PDB file of C-alpha atoms in Angstrom:
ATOM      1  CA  UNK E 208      -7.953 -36.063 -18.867  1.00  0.00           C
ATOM      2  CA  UNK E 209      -9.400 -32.545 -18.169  1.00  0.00           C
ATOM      3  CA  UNK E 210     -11.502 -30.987 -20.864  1.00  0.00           C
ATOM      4  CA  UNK E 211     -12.054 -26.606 -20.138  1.00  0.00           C
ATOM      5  CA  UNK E 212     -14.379 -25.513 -22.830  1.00  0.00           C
ATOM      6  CA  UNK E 213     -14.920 -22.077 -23.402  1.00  0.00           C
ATOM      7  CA  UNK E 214     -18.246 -22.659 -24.864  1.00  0.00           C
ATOM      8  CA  UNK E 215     -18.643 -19.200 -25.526  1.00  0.00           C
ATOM      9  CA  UNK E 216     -16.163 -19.208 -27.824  1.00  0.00           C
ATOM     10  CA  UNK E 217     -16.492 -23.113 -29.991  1.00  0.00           C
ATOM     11  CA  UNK E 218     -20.329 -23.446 -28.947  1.00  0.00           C
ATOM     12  CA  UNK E 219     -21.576 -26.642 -30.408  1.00  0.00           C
ATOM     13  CA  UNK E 220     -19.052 -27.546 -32.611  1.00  0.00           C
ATOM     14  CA  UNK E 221     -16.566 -27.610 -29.989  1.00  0.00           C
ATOM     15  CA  UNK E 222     -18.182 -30.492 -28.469  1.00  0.00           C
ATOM     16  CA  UNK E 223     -17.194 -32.659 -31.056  1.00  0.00           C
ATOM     17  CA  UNK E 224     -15.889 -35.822 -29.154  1.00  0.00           C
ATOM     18  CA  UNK E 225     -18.149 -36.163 -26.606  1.00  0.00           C
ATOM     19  CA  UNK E 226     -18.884 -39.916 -27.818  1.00  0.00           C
ATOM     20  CA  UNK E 227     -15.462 -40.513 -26.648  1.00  0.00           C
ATOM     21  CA  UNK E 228     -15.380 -39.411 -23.572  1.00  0.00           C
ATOM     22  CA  UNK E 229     -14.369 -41.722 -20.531  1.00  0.00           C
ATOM     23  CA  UNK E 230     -15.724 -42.279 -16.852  1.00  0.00           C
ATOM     24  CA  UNK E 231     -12.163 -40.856 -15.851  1.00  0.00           C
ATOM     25  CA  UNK E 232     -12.564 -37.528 -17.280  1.00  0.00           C
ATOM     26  CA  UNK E 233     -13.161 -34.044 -16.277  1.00  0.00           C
ATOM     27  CA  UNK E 234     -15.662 -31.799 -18.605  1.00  0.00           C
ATOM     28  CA  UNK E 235     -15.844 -28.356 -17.584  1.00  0.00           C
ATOM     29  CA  UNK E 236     -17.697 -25.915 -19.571  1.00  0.00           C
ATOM     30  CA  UNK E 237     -17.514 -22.270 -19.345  1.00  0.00           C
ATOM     31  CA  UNK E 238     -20.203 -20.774 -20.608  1.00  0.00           C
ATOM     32  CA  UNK E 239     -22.052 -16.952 -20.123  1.00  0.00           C
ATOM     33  CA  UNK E 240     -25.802 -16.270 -20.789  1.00  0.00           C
ATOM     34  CA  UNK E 241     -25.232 -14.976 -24.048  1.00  0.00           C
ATOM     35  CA  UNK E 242     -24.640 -18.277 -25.164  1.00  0.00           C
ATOM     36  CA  UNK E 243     -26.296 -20.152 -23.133  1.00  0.00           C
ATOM     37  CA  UNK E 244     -27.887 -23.501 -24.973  1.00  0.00           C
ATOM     38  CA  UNK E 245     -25.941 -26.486 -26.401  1.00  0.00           C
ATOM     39  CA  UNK E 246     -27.025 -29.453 -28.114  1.00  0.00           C
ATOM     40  CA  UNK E 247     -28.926 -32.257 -26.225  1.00  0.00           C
ATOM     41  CA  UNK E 248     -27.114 -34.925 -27.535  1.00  0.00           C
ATOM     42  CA  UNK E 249     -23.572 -33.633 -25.844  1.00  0.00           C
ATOM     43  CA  UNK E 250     -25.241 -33.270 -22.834  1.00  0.00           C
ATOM     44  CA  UNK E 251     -26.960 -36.905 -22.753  1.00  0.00           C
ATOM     45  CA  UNK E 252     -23.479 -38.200 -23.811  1.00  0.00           C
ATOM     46  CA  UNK E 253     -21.006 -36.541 -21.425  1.00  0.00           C
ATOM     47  CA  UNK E 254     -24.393 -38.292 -18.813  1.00  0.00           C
ATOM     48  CA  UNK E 255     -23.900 -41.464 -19.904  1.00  0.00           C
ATOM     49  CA  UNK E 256     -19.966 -41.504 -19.974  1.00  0.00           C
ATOM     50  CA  UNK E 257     -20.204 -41.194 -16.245  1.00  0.00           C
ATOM     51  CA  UNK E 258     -17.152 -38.903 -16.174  1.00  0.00           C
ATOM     52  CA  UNK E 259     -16.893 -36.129 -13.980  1.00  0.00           C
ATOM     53  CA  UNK E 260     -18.822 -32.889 -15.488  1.00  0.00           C
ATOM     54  CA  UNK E 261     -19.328 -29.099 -13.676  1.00  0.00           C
ATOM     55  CA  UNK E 262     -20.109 -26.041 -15.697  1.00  0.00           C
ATOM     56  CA  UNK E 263     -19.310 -22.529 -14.369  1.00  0.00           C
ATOM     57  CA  UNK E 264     -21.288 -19.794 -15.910  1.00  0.00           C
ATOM     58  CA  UNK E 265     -19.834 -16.213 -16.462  1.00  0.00           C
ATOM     59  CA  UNK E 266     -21.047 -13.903 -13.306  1.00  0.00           C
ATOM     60  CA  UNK E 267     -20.581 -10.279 -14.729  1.00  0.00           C
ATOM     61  CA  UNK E 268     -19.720  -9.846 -18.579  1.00  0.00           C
ATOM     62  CA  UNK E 269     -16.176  -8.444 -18.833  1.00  0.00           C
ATOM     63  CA  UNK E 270     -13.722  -8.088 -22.101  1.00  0.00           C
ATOM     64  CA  UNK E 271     -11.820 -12.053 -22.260  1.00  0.00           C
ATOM     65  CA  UNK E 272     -13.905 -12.708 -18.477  1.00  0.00           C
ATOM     66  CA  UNK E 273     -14.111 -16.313 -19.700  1.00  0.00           C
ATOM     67  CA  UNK E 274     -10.589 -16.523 -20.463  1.00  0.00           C
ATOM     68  CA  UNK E 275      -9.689 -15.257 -16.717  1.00  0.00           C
ATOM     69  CA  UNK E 276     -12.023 -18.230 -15.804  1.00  0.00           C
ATOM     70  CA  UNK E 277     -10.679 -20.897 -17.271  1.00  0.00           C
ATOM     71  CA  UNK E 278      -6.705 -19.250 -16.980  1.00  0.00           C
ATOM     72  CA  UNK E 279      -7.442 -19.763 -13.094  1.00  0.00           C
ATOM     73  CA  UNK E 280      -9.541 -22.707 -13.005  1.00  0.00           C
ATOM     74  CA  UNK E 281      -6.047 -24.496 -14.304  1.00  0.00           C
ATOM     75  CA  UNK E 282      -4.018 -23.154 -12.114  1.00  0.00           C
ATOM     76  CA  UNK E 283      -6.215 -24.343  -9.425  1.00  0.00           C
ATOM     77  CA  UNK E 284      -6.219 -27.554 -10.822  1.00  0.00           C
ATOM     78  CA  UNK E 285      -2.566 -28.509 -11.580  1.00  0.00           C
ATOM     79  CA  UNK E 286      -1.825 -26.568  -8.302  1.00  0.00           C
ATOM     80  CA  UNK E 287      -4.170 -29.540  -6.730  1.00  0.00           C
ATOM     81  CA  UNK E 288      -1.801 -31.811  -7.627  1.00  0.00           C
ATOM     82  CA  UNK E 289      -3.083 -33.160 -10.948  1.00  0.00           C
ATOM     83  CA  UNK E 290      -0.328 -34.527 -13.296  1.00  0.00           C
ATOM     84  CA  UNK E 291      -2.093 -35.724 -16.621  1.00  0.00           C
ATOM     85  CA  UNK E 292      -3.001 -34.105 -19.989  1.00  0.00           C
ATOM     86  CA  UNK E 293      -5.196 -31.064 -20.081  1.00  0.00           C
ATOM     87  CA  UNK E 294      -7.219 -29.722 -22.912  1.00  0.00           C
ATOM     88  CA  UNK E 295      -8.750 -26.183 -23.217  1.00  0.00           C
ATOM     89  CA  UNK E 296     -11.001 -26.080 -26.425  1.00  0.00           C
ATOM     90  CA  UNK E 297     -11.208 -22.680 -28.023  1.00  0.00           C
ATOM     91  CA  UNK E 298     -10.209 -21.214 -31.092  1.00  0.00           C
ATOM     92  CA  UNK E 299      -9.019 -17.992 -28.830  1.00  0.00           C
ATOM     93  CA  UNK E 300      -4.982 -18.112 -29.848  1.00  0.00           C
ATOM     94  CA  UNK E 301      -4.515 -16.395 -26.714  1.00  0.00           C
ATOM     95  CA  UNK E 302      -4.538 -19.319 -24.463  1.00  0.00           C
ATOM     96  CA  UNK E 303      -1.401 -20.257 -26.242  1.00  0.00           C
ATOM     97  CA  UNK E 304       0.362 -18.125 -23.816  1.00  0.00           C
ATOM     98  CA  UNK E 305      -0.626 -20.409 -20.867  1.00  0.00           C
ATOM     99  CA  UNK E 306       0.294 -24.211 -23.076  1.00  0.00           C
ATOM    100  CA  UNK E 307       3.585 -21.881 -23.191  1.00  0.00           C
ATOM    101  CA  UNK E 308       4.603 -21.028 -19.633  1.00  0.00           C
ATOM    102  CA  UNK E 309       3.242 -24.859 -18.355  1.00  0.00           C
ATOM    103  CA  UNK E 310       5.509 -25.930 -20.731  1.00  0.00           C
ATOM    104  CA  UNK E 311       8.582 -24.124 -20.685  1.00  0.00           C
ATOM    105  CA  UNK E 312       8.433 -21.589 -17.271  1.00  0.00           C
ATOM    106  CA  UNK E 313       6.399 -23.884 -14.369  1.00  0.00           C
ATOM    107  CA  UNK E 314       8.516 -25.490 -11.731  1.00  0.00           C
ATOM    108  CA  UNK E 315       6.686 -28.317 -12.983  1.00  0.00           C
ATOM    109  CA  UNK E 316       5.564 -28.572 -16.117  1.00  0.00           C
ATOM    110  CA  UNK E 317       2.414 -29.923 -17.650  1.00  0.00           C
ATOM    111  CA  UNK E 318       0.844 -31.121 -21.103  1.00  0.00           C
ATOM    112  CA  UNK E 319      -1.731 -27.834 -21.634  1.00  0.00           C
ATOM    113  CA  UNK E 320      -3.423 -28.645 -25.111  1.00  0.00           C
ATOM    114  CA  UNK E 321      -5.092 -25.968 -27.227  1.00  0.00           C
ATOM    115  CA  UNK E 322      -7.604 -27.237 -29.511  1.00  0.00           C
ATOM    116  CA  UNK E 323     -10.724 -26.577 -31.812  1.00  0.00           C
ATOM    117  CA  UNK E 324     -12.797 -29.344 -30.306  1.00  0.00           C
ATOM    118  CA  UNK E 325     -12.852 -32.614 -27.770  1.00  0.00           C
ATOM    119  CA  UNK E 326     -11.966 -34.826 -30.223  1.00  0.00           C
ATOM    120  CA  UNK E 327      -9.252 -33.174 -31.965  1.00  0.00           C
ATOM    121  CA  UNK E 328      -7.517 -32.701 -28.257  1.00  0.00           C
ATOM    122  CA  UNK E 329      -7.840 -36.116 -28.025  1.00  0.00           C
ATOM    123  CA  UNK E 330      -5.487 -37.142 -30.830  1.00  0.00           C
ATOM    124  CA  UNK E 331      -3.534 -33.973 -30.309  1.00  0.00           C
ATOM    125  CA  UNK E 332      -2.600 -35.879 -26.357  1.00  0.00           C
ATOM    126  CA  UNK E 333      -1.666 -38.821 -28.214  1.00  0.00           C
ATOM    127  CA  UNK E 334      -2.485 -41.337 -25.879  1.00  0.00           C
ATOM    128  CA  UNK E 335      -1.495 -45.050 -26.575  1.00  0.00           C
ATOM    129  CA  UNK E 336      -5.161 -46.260 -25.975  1.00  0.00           C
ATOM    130  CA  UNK E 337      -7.949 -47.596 -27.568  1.00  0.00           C
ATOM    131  CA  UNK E 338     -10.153 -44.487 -28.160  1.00  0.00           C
ATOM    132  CA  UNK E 339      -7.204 -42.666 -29.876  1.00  0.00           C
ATOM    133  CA  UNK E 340      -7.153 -45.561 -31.741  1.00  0.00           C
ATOM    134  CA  UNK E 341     -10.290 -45.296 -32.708  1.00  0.00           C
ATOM    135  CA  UNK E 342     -10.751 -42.013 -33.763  1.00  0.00           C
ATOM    136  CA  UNK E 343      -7.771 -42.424 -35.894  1.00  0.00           C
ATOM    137  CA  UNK E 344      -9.188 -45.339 -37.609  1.00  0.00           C
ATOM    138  CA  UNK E 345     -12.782 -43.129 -38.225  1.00  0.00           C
ATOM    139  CA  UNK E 346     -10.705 -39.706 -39.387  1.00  0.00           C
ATOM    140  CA  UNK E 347      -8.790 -41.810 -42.024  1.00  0.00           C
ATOM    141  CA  UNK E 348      -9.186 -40.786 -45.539  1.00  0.00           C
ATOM    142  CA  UNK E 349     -11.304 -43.666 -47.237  1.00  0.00           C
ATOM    143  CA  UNK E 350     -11.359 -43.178 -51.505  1.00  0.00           C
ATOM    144  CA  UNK E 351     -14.957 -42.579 -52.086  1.00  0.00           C
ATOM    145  CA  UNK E 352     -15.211 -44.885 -55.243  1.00  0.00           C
ATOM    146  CA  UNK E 353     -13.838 -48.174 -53.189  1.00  0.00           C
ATOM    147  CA  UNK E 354     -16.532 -47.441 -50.505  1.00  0.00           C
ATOM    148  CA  UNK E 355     -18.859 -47.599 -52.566  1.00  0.00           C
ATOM    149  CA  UNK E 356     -17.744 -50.406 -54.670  1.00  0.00           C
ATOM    150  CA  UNK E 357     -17.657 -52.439 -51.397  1.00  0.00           C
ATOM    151  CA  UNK E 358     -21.089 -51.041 -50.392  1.00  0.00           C
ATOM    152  CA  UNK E 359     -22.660 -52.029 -53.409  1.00  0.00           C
ATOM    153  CA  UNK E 360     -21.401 -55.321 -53.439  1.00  0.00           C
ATOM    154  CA  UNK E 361     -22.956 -55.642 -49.845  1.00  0.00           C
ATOM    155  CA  UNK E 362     -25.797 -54.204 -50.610  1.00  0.00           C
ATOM    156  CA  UNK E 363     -26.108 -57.247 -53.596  1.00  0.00           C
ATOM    157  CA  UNK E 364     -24.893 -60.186 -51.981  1.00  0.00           C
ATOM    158  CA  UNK E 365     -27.884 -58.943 -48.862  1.00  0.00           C
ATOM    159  CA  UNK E 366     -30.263 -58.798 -52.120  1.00  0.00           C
ATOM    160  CA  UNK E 367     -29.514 -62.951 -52.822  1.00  0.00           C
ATOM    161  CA  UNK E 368     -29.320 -64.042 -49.133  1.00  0.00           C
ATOM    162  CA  UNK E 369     -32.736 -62.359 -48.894  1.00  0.00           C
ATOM    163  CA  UNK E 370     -34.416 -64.005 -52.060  1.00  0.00           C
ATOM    164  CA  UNK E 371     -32.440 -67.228 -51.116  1.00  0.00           C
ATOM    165  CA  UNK E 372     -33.492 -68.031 -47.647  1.00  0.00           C
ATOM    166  CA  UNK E 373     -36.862 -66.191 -48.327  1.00  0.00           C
ATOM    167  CA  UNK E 374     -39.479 -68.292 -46.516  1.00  0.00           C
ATOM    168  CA  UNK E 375     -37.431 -70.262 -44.433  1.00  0.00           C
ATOM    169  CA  UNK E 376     -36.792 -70.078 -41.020  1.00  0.00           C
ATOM    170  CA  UNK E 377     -33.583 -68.734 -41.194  1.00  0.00           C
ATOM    171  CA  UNK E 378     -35.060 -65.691 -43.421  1.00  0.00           C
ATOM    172  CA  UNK E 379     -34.763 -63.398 -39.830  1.00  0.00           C
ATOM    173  CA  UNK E 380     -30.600 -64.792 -39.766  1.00  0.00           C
ATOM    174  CA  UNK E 381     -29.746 -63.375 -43.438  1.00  0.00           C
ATOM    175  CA  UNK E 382     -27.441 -60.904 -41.186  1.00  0.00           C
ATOM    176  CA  UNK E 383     -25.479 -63.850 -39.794  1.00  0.00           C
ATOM    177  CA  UNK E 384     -25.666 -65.292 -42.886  1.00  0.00           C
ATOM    178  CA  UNK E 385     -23.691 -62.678 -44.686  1.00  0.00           C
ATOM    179  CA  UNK E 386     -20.948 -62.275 -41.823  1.00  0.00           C
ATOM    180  CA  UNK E 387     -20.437 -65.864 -41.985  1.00  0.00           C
ATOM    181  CA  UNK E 388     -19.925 -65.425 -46.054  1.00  0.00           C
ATOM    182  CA  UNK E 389     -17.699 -62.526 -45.635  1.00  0.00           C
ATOM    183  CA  UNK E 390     -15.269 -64.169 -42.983  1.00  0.00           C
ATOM    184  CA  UNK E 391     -15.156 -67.688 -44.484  1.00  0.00           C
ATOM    185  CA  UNK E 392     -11.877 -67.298 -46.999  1.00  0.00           C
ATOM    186  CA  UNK E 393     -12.911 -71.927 -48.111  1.00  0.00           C
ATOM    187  CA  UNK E 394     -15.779 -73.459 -48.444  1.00  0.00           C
ATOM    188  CA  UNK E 395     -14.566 -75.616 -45.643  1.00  0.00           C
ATOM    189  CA  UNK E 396     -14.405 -72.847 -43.447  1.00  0.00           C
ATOM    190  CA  UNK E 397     -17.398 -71.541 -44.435  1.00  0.00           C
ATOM    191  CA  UNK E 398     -19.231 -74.973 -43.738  1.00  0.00           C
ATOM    192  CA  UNK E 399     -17.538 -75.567 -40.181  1.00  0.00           C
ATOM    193  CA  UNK E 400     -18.762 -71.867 -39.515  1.00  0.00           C
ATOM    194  CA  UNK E 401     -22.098 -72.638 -40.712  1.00  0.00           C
ATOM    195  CA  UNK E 402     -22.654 -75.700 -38.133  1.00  0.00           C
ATOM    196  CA  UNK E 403     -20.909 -73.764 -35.693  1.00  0.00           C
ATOM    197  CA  UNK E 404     -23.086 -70.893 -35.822  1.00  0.00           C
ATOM    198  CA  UNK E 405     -26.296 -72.764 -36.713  1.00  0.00           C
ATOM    199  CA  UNK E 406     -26.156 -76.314 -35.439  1.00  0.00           C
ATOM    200  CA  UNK E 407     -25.697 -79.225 -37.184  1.00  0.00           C
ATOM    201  CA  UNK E 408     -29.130 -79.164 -39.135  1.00  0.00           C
ATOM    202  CA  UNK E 409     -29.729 -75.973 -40.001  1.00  0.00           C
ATOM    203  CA  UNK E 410     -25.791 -75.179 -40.498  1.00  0.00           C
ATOM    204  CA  UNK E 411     -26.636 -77.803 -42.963  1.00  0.00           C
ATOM    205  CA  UNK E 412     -29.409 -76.140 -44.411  1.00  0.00           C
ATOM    206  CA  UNK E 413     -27.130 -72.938 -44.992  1.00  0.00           C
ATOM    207  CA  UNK E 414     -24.036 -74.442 -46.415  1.00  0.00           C
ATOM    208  CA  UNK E 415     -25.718 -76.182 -49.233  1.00  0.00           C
ATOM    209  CA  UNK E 416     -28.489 -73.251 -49.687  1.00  0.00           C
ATOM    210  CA  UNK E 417     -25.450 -71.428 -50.307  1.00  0.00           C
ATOM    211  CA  UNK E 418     -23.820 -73.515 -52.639  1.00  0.00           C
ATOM    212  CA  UNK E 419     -26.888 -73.616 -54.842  1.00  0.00           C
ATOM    213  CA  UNK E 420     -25.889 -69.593 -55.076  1.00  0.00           C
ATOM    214  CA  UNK E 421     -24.331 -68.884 -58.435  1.00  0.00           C
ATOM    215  CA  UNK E 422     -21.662 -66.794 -56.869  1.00  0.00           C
ATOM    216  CA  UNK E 423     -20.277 -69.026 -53.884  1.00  0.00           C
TER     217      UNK E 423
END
């Protein structure tokens, strides 16, 4: 997927997303010397997604120059022969005109996506994989109270695996400890985990340190 940002226009907040980003990718920003810093961490994370990154900077300041830029820079690149979904993030309502004519008036048209940030262009393509999946699943409402019920109750069951395996060896695997707890719906289940996990002797060790716990 093609990302043209128009820096100038979304600056940091625009690069929203970057986390997601894939080593099949194409992040281009547009950017003038006006504005012409951004936020290490996009940088270092468009790096390490190994996708394919180029920035073109504004050579004289015109009115909309940047919009010219990127206006012809996707031309150029769906006249290269590229088929897939392209995104350009601005806020500028202008570049609505060009998601129009690739749509509606090319001899072949093209997915042209106009949105506030990476991520949000992301969902807006709608691609049956698993990073639209998975900003889905982060963007979903979550009621405040329940998270924190749930986070509280983590927060005390951490509290007793602490004090109960305090001194032991397995003080270090409380972590484990907790996951195994959490996933094991029987005490059976919980006990085959436990030796599983541990070994036989100190699986041992955890099963019945647990069931000494008031609240297994």
């Amino acid at each position: 997927m093609y990302f043209l940002i128009d820096f100038e226009n979304v600056k940091n907040a625009g690069m929203q997303g970057t986390e997601y980003l894939e080593n099949s990718d194409h992040v281009i920003i547009f950017y003038s010397a006006a504005v012409p810093n951004m936020e290490a961490r996009y940088l270092e994370e468009i790096k390490a997604s190994g996708c394919t990154f180029e920035v073109c900077k504004l050579i004289k300041p015109h009115k909309n120059a940047l919009d010219f830029y990127i206006a012809t820079r996707l031309g150029e690149i769906y006249g290269g022969g590229y088929n897939g979904s392209l995104a350009i993030i601005s806020r500028d309502d202008g570049f609505h005109a060009l998601r129009d004519y690739w749509a509606s008036c090319a001899a072949v048209q093209h997915q042209v996506l106009i949105c506030d940030s990476i991520e949000r262009s992301i969902i807006s393509a709608n691609k049956p994989n698993q990073r639209t999946a998975l900003i889905h699943a982060r963007l979903k409402s979550t009621d405040i109270g329940n998270f924190y019920s749930a986070y509280a109750e983590s927060i005390h069951l951490r509290r007793q695996l602490d004090e109960a395996f305090a001194g032991t060896a397995l003080s270090a695997r409380t972590g484990e400890i907790e996951e195994l707890l959490k996933n094991g719906k029987t005490p059976k289940v919980i006990y085959l985990d436990a030796l599983r996990r541990f070994g036989r002797r100190d699986g041992l060790a955890v099963y019945n340190t647990l069931k000494s716990c008031a609240e297994f």
